[in-house]
Tab-separated table of C-alpha atoms and ligand atoms in Angstrom:
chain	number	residue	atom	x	y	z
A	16	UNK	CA	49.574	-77.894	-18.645
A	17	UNK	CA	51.935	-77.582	-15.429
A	18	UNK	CA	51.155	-74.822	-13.558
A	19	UNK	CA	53.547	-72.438	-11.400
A	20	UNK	CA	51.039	-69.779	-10.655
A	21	UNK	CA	48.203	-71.499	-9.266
A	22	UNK	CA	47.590	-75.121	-7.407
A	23	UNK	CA	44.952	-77.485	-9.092
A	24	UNK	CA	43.593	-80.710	-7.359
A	25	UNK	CA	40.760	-82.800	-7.419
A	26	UNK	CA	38.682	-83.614	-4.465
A	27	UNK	CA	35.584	-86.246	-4.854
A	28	UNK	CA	33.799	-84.031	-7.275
A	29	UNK	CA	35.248	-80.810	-6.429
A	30	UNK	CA	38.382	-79.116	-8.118
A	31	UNK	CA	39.888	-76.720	-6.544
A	32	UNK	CA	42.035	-73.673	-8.518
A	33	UNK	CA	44.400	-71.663	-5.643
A	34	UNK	CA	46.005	-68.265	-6.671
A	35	UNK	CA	49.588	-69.243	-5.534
A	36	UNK	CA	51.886	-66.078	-5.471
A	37	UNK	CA	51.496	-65.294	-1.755
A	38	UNK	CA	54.574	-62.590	-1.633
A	39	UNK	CA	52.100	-60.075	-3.649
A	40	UNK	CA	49.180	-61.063	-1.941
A	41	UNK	CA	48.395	-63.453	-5.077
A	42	UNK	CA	48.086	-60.444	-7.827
A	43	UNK	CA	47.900	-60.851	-11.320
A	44	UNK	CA	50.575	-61.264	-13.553
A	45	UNK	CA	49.475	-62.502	-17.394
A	46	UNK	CA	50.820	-66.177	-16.355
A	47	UNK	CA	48.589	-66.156	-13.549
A	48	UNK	CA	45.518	-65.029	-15.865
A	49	UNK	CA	46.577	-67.691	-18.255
A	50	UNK	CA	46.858	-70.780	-15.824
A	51	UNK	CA	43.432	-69.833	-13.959
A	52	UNK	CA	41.576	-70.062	-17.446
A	53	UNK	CA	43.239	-73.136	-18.534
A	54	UNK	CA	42.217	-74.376	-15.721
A	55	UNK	CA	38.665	-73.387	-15.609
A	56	UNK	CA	38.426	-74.950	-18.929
A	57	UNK	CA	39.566	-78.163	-17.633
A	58	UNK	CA	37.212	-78.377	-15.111
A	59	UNK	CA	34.410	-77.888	-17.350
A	60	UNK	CA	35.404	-80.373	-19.693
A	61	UNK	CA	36.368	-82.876	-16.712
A	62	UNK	CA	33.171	-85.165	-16.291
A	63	UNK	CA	34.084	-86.252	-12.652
A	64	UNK	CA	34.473	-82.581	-11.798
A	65	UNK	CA	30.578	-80.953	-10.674
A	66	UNK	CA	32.023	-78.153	-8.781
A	67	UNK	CA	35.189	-75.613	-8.541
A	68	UNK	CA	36.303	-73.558	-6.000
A	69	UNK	CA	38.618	-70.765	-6.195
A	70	UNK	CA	40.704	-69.446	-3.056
A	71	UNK	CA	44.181	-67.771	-2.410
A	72	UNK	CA	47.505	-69.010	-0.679
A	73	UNK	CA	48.439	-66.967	2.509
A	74	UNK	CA	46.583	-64.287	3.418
A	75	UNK	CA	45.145	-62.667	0.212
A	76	UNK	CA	42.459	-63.624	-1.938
A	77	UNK	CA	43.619	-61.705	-4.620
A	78	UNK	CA	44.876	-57.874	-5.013
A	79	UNK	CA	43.998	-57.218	-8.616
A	80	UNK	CA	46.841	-56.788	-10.769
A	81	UNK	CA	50.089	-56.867	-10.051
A	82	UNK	CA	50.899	-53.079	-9.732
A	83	UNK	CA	54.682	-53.238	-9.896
A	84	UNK	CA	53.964	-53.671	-13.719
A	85	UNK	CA	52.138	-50.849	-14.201
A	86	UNK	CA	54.878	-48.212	-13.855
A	87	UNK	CA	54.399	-45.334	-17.243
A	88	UNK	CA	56.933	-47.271	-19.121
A	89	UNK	CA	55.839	-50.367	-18.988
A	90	UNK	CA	52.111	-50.338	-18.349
A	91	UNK	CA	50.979	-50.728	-22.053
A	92	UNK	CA	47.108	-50.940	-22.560
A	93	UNK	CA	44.949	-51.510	-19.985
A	94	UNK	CA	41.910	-51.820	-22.140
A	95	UNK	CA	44.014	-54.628	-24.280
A	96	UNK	CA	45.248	-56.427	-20.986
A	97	UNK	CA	41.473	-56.471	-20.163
A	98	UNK	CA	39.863	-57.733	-23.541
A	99	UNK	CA	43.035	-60.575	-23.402
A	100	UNK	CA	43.566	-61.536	-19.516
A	101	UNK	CA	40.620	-60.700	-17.680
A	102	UNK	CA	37.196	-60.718	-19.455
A	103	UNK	CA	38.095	-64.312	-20.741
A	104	UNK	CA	38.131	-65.511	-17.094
A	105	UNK	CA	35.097	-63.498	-16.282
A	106	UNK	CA	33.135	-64.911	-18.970
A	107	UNK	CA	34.264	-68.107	-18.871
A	108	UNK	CA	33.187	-68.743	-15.499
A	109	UNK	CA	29.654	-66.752	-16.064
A	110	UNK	CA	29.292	-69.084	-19.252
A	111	UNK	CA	30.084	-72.380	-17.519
A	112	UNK	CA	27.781	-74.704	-16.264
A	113	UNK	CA	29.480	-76.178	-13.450
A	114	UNK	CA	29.312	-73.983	-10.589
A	115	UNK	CA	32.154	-71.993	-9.203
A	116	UNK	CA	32.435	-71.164	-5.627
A	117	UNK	CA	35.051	-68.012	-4.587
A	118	UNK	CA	36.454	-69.153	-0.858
A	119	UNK	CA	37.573	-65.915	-0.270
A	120	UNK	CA	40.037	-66.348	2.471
A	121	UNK	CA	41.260	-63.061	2.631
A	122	UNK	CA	41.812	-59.730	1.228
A	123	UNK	CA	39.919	-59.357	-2.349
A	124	UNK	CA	41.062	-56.272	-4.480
A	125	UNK	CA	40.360	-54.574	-7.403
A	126	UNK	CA	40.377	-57.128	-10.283
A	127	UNK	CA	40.528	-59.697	-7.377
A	128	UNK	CA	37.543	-58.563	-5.443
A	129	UNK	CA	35.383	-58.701	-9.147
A	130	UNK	CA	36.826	-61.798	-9.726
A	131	UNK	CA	35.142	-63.188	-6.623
A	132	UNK	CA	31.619	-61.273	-7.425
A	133	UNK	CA	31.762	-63.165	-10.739
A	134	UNK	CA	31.748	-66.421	-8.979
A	135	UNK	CA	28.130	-68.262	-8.331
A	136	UNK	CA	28.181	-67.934	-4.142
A	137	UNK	CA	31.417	-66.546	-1.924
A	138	UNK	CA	31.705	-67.646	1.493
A	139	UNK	CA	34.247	-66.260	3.463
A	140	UNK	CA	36.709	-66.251	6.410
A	141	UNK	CA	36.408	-64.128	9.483
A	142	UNK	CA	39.959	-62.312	7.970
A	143	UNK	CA	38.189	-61.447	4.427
A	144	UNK	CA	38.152	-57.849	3.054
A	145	UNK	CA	36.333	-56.613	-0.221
A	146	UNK	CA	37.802	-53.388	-1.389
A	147	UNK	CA	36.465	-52.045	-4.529
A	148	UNK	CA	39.909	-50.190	-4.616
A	149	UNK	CA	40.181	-49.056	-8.432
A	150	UNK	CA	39.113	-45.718	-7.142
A	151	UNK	CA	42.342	-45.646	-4.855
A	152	UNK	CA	44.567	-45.609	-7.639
A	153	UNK	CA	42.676	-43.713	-10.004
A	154	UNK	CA	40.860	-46.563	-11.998
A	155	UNK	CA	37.567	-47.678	-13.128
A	156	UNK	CA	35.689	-50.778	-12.148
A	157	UNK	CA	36.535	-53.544	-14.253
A	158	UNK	CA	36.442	-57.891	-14.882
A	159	UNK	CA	31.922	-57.443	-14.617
A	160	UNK	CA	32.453	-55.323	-11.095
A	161	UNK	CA	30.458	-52.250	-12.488
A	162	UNK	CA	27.827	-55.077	-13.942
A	163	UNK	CA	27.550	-57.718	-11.095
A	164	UNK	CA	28.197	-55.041	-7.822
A	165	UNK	CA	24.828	-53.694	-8.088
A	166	UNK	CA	23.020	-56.561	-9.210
A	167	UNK	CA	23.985	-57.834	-5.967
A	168	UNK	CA	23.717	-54.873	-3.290
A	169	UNK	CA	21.675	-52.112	-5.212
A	170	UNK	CA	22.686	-49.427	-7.122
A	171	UNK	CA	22.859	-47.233	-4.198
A	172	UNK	CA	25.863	-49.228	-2.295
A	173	UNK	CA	27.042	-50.179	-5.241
A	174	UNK	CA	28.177	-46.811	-6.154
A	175	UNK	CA	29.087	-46.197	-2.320
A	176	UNK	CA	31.665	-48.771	-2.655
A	177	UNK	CA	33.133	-48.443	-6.027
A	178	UNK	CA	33.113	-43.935	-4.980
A	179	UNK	CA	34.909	-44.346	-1.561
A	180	UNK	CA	37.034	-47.380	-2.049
A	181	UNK	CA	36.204	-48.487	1.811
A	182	UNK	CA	37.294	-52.055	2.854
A	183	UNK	CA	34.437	-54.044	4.009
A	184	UNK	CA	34.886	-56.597	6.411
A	185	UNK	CA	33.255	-59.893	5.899
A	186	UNK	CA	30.532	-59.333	8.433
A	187	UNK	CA	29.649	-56.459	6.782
A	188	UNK	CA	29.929	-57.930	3.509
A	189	UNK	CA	27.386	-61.071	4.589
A	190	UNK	CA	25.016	-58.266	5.338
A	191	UNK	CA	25.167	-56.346	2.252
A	192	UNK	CA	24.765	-59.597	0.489
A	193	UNK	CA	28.371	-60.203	-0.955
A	194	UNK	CA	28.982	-63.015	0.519
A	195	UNK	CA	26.983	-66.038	1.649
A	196	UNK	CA	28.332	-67.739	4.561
A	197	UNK	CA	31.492	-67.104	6.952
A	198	UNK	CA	33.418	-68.766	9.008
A	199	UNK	CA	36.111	-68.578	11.187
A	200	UNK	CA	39.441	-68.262	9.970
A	201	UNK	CA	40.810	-71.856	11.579
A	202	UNK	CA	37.818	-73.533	10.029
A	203	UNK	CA	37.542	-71.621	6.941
A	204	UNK	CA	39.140	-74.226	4.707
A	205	UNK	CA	37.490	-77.652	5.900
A	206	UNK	CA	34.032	-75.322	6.002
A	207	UNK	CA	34.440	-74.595	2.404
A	208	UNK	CA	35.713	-77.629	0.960
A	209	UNK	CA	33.126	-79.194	2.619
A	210	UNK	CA	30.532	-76.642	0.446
A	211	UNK	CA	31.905	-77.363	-2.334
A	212	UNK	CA	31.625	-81.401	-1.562
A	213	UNK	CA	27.811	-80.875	-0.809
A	214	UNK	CA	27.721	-78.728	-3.809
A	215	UNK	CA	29.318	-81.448	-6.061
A	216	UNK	CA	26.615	-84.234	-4.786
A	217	UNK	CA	23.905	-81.902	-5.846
A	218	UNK	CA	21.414	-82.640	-8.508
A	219	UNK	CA	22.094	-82.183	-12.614
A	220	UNK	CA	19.722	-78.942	-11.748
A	221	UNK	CA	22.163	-76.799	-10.459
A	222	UNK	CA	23.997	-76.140	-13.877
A	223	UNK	CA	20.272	-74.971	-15.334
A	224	UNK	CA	19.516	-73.272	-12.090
A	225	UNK	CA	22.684	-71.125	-12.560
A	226	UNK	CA	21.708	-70.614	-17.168
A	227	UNK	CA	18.466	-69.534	-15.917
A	228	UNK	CA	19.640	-67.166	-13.727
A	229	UNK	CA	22.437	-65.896	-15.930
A	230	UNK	CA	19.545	-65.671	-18.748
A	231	UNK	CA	16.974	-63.961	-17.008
A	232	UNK	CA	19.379	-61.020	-15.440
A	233	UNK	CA	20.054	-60.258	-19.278
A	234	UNK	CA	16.383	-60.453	-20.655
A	235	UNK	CA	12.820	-59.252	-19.673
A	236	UNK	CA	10.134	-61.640	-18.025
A	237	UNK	CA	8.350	-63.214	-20.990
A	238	UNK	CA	11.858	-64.111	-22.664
A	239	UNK	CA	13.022	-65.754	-19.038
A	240	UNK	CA	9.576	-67.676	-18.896
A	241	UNK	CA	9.582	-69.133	-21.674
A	242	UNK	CA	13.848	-69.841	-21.258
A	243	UNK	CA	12.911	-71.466	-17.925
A	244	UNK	CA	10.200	-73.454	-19.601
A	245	UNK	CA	13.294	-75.026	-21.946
A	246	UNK	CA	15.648	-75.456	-19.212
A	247	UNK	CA	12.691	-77.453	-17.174
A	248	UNK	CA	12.070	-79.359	-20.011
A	249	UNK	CA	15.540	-80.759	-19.730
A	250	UNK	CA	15.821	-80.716	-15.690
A	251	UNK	CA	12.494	-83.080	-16.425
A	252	UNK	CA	14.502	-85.671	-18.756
A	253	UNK	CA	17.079	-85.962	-15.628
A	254	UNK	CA	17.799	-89.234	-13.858
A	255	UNK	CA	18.036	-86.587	-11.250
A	256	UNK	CA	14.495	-85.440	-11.119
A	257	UNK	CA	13.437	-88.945	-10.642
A	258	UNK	CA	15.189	-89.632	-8.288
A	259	UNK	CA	14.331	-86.825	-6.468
A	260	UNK	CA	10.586	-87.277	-7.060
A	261	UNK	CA	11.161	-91.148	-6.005
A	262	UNK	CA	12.970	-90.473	-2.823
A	263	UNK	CA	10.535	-87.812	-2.296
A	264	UNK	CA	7.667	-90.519	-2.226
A	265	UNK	CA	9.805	-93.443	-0.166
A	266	UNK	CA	10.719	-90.677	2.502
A	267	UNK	CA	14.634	-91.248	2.535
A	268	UNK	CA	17.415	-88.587	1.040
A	269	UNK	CA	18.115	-88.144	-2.677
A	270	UNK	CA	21.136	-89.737	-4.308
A	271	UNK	CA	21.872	-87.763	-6.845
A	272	UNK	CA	24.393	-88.786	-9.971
A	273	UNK	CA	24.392	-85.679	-11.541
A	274	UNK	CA	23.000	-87.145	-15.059
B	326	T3D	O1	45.902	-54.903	-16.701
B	326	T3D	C1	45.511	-53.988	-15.963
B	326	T3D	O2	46.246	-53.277	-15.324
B	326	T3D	C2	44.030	-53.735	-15.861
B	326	T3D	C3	43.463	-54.303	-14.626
B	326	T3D	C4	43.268	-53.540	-13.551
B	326	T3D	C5	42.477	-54.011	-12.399
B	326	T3D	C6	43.165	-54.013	-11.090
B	326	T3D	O3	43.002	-54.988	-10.398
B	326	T3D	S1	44.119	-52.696	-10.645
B	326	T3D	C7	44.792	-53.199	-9.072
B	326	T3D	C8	43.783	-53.114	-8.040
B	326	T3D	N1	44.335	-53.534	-6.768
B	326	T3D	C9	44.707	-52.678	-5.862
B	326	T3D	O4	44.689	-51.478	-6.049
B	326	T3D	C10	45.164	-53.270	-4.547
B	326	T3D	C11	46.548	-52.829	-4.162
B	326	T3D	N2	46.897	-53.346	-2.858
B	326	T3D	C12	46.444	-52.775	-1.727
B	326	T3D	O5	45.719	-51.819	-1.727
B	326	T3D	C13	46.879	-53.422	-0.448
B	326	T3D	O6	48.050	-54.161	-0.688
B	326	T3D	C14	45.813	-54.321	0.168
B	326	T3D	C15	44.642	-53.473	0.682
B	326	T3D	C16	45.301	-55.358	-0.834
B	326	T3D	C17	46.432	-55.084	1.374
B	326	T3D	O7	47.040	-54.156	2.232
B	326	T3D	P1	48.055	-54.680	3.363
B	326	T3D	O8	48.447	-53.478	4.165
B	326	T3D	O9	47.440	-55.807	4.082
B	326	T3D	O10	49.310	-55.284	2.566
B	326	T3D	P2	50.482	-54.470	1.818
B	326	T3D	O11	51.591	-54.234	2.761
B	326	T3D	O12	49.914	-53.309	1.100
B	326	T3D	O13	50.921	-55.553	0.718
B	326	T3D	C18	51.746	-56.667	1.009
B	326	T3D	C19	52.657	-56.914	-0.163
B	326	T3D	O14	51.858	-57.247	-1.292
B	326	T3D	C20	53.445	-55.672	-0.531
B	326	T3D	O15	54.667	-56.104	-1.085
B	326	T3D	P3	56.079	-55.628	-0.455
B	326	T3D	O16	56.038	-54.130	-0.393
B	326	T3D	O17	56.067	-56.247	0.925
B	326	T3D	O18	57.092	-56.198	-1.367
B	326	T3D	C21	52.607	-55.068	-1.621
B	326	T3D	O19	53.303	-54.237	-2.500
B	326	T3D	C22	52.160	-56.334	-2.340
B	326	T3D	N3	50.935	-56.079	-3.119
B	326	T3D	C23	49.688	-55.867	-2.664
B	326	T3D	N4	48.858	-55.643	-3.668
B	326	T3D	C24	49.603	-55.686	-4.791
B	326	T3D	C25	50.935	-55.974	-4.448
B	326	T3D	N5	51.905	-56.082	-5.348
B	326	T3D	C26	51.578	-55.886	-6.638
B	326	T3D	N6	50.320	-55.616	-7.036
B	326	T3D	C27	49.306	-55.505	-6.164
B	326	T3D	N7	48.044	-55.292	-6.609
């Protein structure tokens, strides 16, 4: 499918999906929401893709939905254009193996900021803001934020941030635990393609690292033993694994082939 709202490439390993309307700071319209799911799907199905990475053209991440669409006449149902546009991207890329890193290389929004928290790691440039800013124009949180937000800085900031609305600066952000990594702005985009390269060489592992994760935050302890038992079993059967355990032994670096 050509795309207009978003740029797809291919990198070694790594795909990359960037949110492409720059003069509204890469908001959603329904093509957008369309195009970044198509694409997702691609990449999973893609065998010579092992990891995606999602980042914005200009200075935005992404500022939620497109606003100038909402006006009383025209808004329609939220709750629909949720259920249709925006949980099938959230769940698509919680659901996925392959793991997705948000480069978040600037402001994140709204729909845009959950849209990054629903990602498996965020790095970030020095320029990034999160703003849980639904409360600014008298929404809720939405796309997983009220889920994944406190699973990843407590409830207790959690519900500071989504309350007040403040913008958090990536510094602040890497201490709260939002974000993994940051770098500065003029080496923000060779720093994380550069992730997502390492990422892509890693072993088969990292897809069941990121189902037992994803199994265990929904379940209690004996159901995520016994889950991580399965998901060993498998990481066990790996060409991976024996390589690792064989480099391990010769004292040299794993090649990994991802099988
Ligand atoms: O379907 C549904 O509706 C349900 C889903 C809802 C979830 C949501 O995501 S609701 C939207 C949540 N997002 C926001 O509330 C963010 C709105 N934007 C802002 O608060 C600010 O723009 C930012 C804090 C992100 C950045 O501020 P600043 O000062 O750096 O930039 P700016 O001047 O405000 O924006 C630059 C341009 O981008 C401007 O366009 P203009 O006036 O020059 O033509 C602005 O209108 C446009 N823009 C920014 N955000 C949006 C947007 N246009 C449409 N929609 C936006 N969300």
């Amino acid at each position: 499918m050509p795309y207009e709202t978003i740029l797809y490439e291919k990198h070694n390993g790594a795909a990359t999906i960037t949110l492409n309307r720059p003069q509204a700071l890469n908001a959603f319209v329904p093509q957008m929401n369309t195009e970044v799911l198509d694409a997702l799907k691609s990449a999973e199905r893609d065998a010579e893709v092992r990891c995606l990475m999602l980042t914005g053209v200009g200075r935005a991440f992404c500022a939620g939905q497109d606003l100038k669409t909402r006006t009383p006449g025209q808004k329609g149902s939220l709750g629909a254009s949720l259920r249709e546009r925006y949980n099938p991207m959230i769940q698509q890329i919680r659901r996925m193996e392959k793991i997705v890193i948000a480069a978040v290389n600037g402001v994140a929004a709204g729909a845009g900021c959950n849209l990054a928290l629903a990602c498996d790691l965020r790095v970030a440039s020095e320029e990034a803001k999160f703003i849980q800013s639904f409360v600014r124009v008298g929404l809720a949180p939405d796309s997983g934020g009220s889920f994944i937000l406190p699973r990843l800085v407590g409830l207790s900031k959690a519900m500071e941030l989504l309350l007040l609305g403040e913008t958090v600066d990536a510094r602040e952000a890497q201490r709260i635990g939002l974000v993994a990594k940051v770098f500065p702005a003029s080496e923000f985009a060779q720093a994380a393609g550069e992730l997502a390269q390492s990422v892509a060489r890693s072993p088969r592992s990292i897809g069941l690292i990121k189902r037992a994760v994803n199994y265990a935050m929904l379940s209690d302890l004996e159901a995520s033993l016994d889950y991580e038992a399965y998901l060993q079993e498998i990481a066990g059967r790996s060409a991976d694994y024996d390589e690792g355990v064989r480099a391990f032994l010769e004292k040299r670096a794993p090649v990994f082939t991802g099988k």
